[in-house]
């Protein structure tokens, strides 16, 4: 991709980085092993610290084996202190990660306690600290834990998760350790440093996928949008450090790491969720929203015996892109729409730009083979200043290029 719109970010060298990984005591400790494997595979050195409670759940042998390093366990272990004191240990890495971060470790760190190796390291380190909490839902929701977490965030620690879901203890709710892939992605981003996060501190709203407009409780009108381009853009924006809310119609795609996802069905729900996600610095409207909905969806299932095919009357759906473009002070500084066209692509896109009141239209010619529902995209970037034609590329590459352009525009 030669043109100026497609500068790839400088390849970030993280392969010579080191992570000090503190493994706390909880059922989720086994996921720290998978995280260790992912980091090592990416060329990141892992120096493990296992708390006494952590050692009840995973063994030093498996942790040390996967890390390819000695496992540090005890503050007062003279051999350890001979090899590397806790102060030096706390600074021997580029990042300290606590996975899982238990209520106990969180409380110690929030209050500056230093009664064991893990908490002493957290107090002595001068490196960024990332914590992935995991605990029972009631414990997580307890005011004491929430207070400690708020304190740690105020102190500049980064929290990843916890996720919501069913837990080992049989309860349901927030408290589950974030998936190893998500913690891995957060660590890699943190290791890459601020230059790789030009959108840090910026908020982004992305809509993606089709909408589903009900006819009756079991039927509805939808379209073939896969949601892939929108999800890829949400992921690329988050990868550059943005805080991303992804409002998704019904699609079968995993939530990109670090992205807040809100699932909706209808255009009206998508509009409400999008408005609730404001203010944002940028809005990217990729969803294939149904232009029409059935005027009054039937409350009960339509039966074919009852007098032949039903007459459906349609009413127009709200235009989410136009509505957000017209939002007063809460309007995102940059509003980006998409346009799928079959002919006169640039002219149609430019007309859409003024009709919808947005700043950019990213247009593609859907008659090109392999674009609609496919893996690749070939786009025109239409702005008020002019038009750029981008080379055909895989959708995730197009997404990264769009995210970089957004970062430039917001800089
Ligand atoms: N869009 C939206 N809400 C709608 C319809 C469209 O937010 N109810 C957004 C899409 O997400 C996309 C852009 O508007 O970013 C273009 O949508 P499109 O349906 O192509 O535009 P229309 O105005 O419907 O133009 P036409 O159907 O004439 O091509």
Short mmCIF file of N, CA and C in Angstrom, two decimals, residues 191-260:
data_model
loop_
_atom_site.label_atom_id
_atom_site.label_comp_id
_atom_site.label_asym_id
_atom_site.label_seq_id
_atom_site.Cartn_x
_atom_site.Cartn_y
_atom_site.Cartn_z
N UNK A 191 3.55 -2.72 26.76
CA UNK A 191 4.99 -2.83 26.49
C UNK A 191 5.40 -1.98 25.29
N UNK A 192 4.47 -1.82 24.36
CA UNK A 192 4.80 -1.08 23.14
C UNK A 192 4.97 0.41 23.42
N UNK A 193 4.46 0.88 24.56
CA UNK A 193 4.70 2.27 24.96
C UNK A 193 3.73 3.26 24.36
N UNK A 194 3.81 4.53 24.80
CA UNK A 194 2.81 5.53 24.42
C UNK A 194 2.79 5.86 22.93
N UNK A 195 3.92 5.75 22.23
CA UNK A 195 3.94 6.09 20.80
C UNK A 195 3.02 5.16 20.02
N UNK A 196 2.84 3.94 20.54
CA UNK A 196 1.97 2.98 19.86
C UNK A 196 0.51 3.18 20.25
N UNK A 197 0.25 4.15 21.13
CA UNK A 197 -1.12 4.38 21.60
C UNK A 197 -1.54 5.83 21.37
N UNK A 198 -1.54 6.27 20.11
CA UNK A 198 -1.87 7.67 19.86
C UNK A 198 -3.31 8.01 20.23
N UNK A 199 -4.16 7.01 20.41
CA UNK A 199 -5.56 7.29 20.76
C UNK A 199 -5.83 7.10 22.26
N UNK A 200 -4.77 6.96 23.05
CA UNK A 200 -4.95 6.82 24.50
C UNK A 200 -5.71 8.03 25.03
N UNK A 201 -6.72 7.78 25.86
CA UNK A 201 -7.49 8.88 26.42
C UNK A 201 -8.62 9.35 25.51
N UNK A 202 -8.72 8.77 24.31
CA UNK A 202 -9.79 9.15 23.39
C UNK A 202 -10.89 8.09 23.42
N UNK A 203 -12.13 8.56 23.22
CA UNK A 203 -13.26 7.64 23.23
C UNK A 203 -13.78 7.46 21.80
N UNK A 204 -14.10 6.22 21.45
CA UNK A 204 -14.61 5.93 20.11
C UNK A 204 -15.90 5.13 20.21
N UNK A 205 -16.81 5.45 19.29
CA UNK A 205 -18.06 4.69 19.16
C UNK A 205 -18.04 4.04 17.78
N UNK A 206 -18.32 2.75 17.72
CA UNK A 206 -18.37 2.05 16.42
C UNK A 206 -19.67 1.27 16.36
N UNK A 207 -20.41 1.39 15.24
CA UNK A 207 -21.56 0.50 15.04
C UNK A 207 -21.16 -0.55 14.01
N UNK A 208 -21.72 -1.75 14.15
CA UNK A 208 -21.31 -2.83 13.24
C UNK A 208 -22.43 -3.86 13.09
N UNK A 209 -22.35 -4.58 11.98
CA UNK A 209 -23.28 -5.69 11.75
C UNK A 209 -24.60 -5.23 11.16
N UNK A 210 -25.53 -6.16 11.00
CA UNK A 210 -26.85 -5.82 10.48
C UNK A 210 -27.75 -5.37 11.61
N UNK A 211 -28.96 -4.96 11.31
CA UNK A 211 -29.97 -4.87 12.36
C UNK A 211 -31.01 -5.95 12.06
N UNK A 212 -31.82 -6.23 13.04
CA UNK A 212 -32.90 -7.21 12.90
C UNK A 212 -34.20 -6.51 13.28
N UNK A 213 -35.12 -6.42 12.32
CA UNK A 213 -36.38 -5.73 12.57
C UNK A 213 -37.50 -6.76 12.62
N UNK A 214 -38.13 -6.93 13.79
CA UNK A 214 -39.10 -8.01 13.93
C UNK A 214 -40.38 -7.80 13.10
N UNK A 215 -40.92 -8.93 12.63
CA UNK A 215 -42.26 -8.95 12.01
C UNK A 215 -43.25 -9.48 13.04
N UNK A 216 -42.87 -10.58 13.66
CA UNK A 216 -43.63 -11.14 14.78
C UNK A 216 -42.60 -11.73 15.74
N UNK A 217 -43.02 -12.40 16.83
CA UNK A 217 -42.00 -12.83 17.80
C UNK A 217 -40.95 -13.80 17.24
N UNK A 218 -41.21 -14.43 16.10
CA UNK A 218 -40.24 -15.41 15.60
C UNK A 218 -39.66 -15.03 14.23
N UNK A 219 -40.15 -13.97 13.62
CA UNK A 219 -39.66 -13.62 12.28
C UNK A 219 -39.18 -12.18 12.24
N UNK A 220 -38.37 -11.91 11.25
CA UNK A 220 -37.91 -10.53 11.12
C UNK A 220 -37.19 -10.28 9.83
N UNK A 221 -36.76 -9.04 9.65
CA UNK A 221 -36.05 -8.64 8.44
C UNK A 221 -34.64 -8.25 8.83
N UNK A 222 -33.68 -8.81 8.11
CA UNK A 222 -32.29 -8.50 8.41
C UNK A 222 -31.51 -8.47 7.10
N UNK A 223 -30.19 -8.41 7.16
CA UNK A 223 -29.39 -8.45 5.93
C UNK A 223 -28.13 -9.25 6.16
N UNK A 224 -27.32 -9.36 5.13
CA UNK A 224 -26.18 -10.29 5.17
C UNK A 224 -24.90 -9.69 5.74
N UNK A 225 -24.95 -8.51 6.31
CA UNK A 225 -23.73 -7.92 6.85
C UNK A 225 -23.10 -8.86 7.89
N UNK A 226 -21.79 -9.11 7.75
CA UNK A 226 -21.12 -10.03 8.68
C UNK A 226 -20.64 -9.32 9.93
N UNK A 227 -20.51 -8.01 9.86
CA UNK A 227 -19.97 -7.26 11.00
C UNK A 227 -18.45 -7.23 11.04
N UNK A 228 -17.81 -7.93 10.10
CA UNK A 228 -16.35 -8.09 10.19
C UNK A 228 -15.60 -6.78 10.08
N UNK A 229 -15.98 -5.93 9.12
CA UNK A 229 -15.25 -4.68 8.95
C UNK A 229 -15.39 -3.79 10.20
N UNK A 230 -16.60 -3.72 10.75
CA UNK A 230 -16.81 -2.90 11.94
C UNK A 230 -16.06 -3.43 13.15
N UNK A 231 -16.09 -4.75 13.35
CA UNK A 231 -15.37 -5.34 14.47
C UNK A 231 -13.87 -5.10 14.32
N UNK A 232 -13.37 -5.21 13.07
CA UNK A 232 -11.94 -4.99 12.84
C UNK A 232 -11.56 -3.54 13.14
N UNK A 233 -12.45 -2.60 12.82
CA UNK A 233 -12.16 -1.19 13.12
C UNK A 233 -12.17 -0.95 14.63
N UNK A 234 -13.14 -1.54 15.32
CA UNK A 234 -13.18 -1.42 16.79
C UNK A 234 -11.89 -1.96 17.39
N UNK A 235 -11.44 -3.09 16.90
CA UNK A 235 -10.21 -3.71 17.42
C UNK A 235 -9.00 -2.83 17.13
N UNK A 236 -8.95 -2.28 15.89
CA UNK A 236 -7.80 -1.44 15.52
C UNK A 236 -7.76 -0.16 16.36
N UNK A 237 -8.93 0.44 16.61
CA UNK A 237 -8.97 1.66 17.44
C UNK A 237 -8.52 1.34 18.86
N UNK A 238 -9.00 0.22 19.40
CA UNK A 238 -8.60 -0.18 20.76
C UNK A 238 -7.11 -0.46 20.79
N UNK A 239 -6.60 -1.05 19.72
CA UNK A 239 -5.17 -1.35 19.62
C UNK A 239 -4.31 -0.08 19.67
N UNK A 240 -4.88 1.03 19.23
CA UNK A 240 -4.15 2.31 19.29
C UNK A 240 -4.44 3.04 20.60
N UNK A 241 -5.14 2.37 21.51
CA UNK A 241 -5.31 2.93 22.85
C UNK A 241 -6.66 3.57 23.13
N UNK A 242 -7.56 3.61 22.12
CA UNK A 242 -8.85 4.27 22.35
C UNK A 242 -9.73 3.42 23.28
N UNK A 243 -10.62 4.13 23.97
CA UNK A 243 -11.64 3.44 24.78
C UNK A 243 -12.84 3.25 23.85
N UNK A 244 -13.10 2.03 23.44
CA UNK A 244 -14.05 1.79 22.34
C UNK A 244 -15.35 1.17 22.84
N UNK A 245 -16.48 1.78 22.44
CA UNK A 245 -17.78 1.13 22.63
C UNK A 245 -18.24 0.65 21.27
N UNK A 246 -18.51 -0.64 21.18
CA UNK A 246 -18.94 -1.25 19.92
C UNK A 246 -20.40 -1.64 20.06
N UNK A 247 -21.25 -0.97 19.27
CA UNK A 247 -22.68 -1.29 19.29
C UNK A 247 -22.93 -2.25 18.13
N UNK A 248 -23.26 -3.49 18.47
CA UNK A 248 -23.29 -4.54 17.45
C UNK A 248 -24.69 -5.10 17.25
N UNK A 249 -25.08 -5.21 16.00
CA UNK A 249 -26.29 -5.95 15.66
C UNK A 249 -26.00 -7.44 15.79
N UNK A 250 -27.00 -8.29 15.50
CA UNK A 250 -26.79 -9.74 15.68
C UNK A 250 -25.74 -10.31 14.73
N UNK A 251 -24.56 -10.63 15.26
CA UNK A 251 -23.49 -11.26 14.48
C UNK A 251 -22.84 -12.34 15.33
N UNK A 252 -22.13 -13.23 14.67
CA UNK A 252 -21.46 -14.30 15.40
C UNK A 252 -19.97 -14.03 15.38
N UNK A 253 -19.55 -13.02 16.12
CA UNK A 253 -18.13 -12.67 16.16
C UNK A 253 -17.72 -12.47 17.61
N UNK A 254 -16.49 -12.86 17.95
CA UNK A 254 -16.02 -12.61 19.32
C UNK A 254 -15.74 -11.13 19.53
N UNK A 255 -15.90 -10.68 20.77
CA UNK A 255 -15.64 -9.28 21.10
C UNK A 255 -14.13 -9.03 21.05
N UNK A 256 -13.68 -8.03 20.29
CA UNK A 256 -12.23 -7.76 20.25
C UNK A 256 -11.71 -7.40 21.64
N UNK A 257 -10.45 -7.74 21.93
CA UNK A 257 -9.87 -7.46 23.24
C UNK A 257 -9.97 -5.99 23.62
N UNK A 258 -10.40 -5.75 24.84
CA UNK A 258 -10.40 -4.38 25.37
C UNK A 258 -11.55 -3.53 24.89
N UNK A 259 -12.49 -4.10 24.15
CA UNK A 259 -13.60 -3.33 23.60
C UNK A 259 -14.86 -3.58 24.43
N UNK A 260 -15.63 -2.50 24.73
CA UNK A 260 -16.91 -2.67 25.42
C UNK A 260 -17.98 -2.88 24.36
#
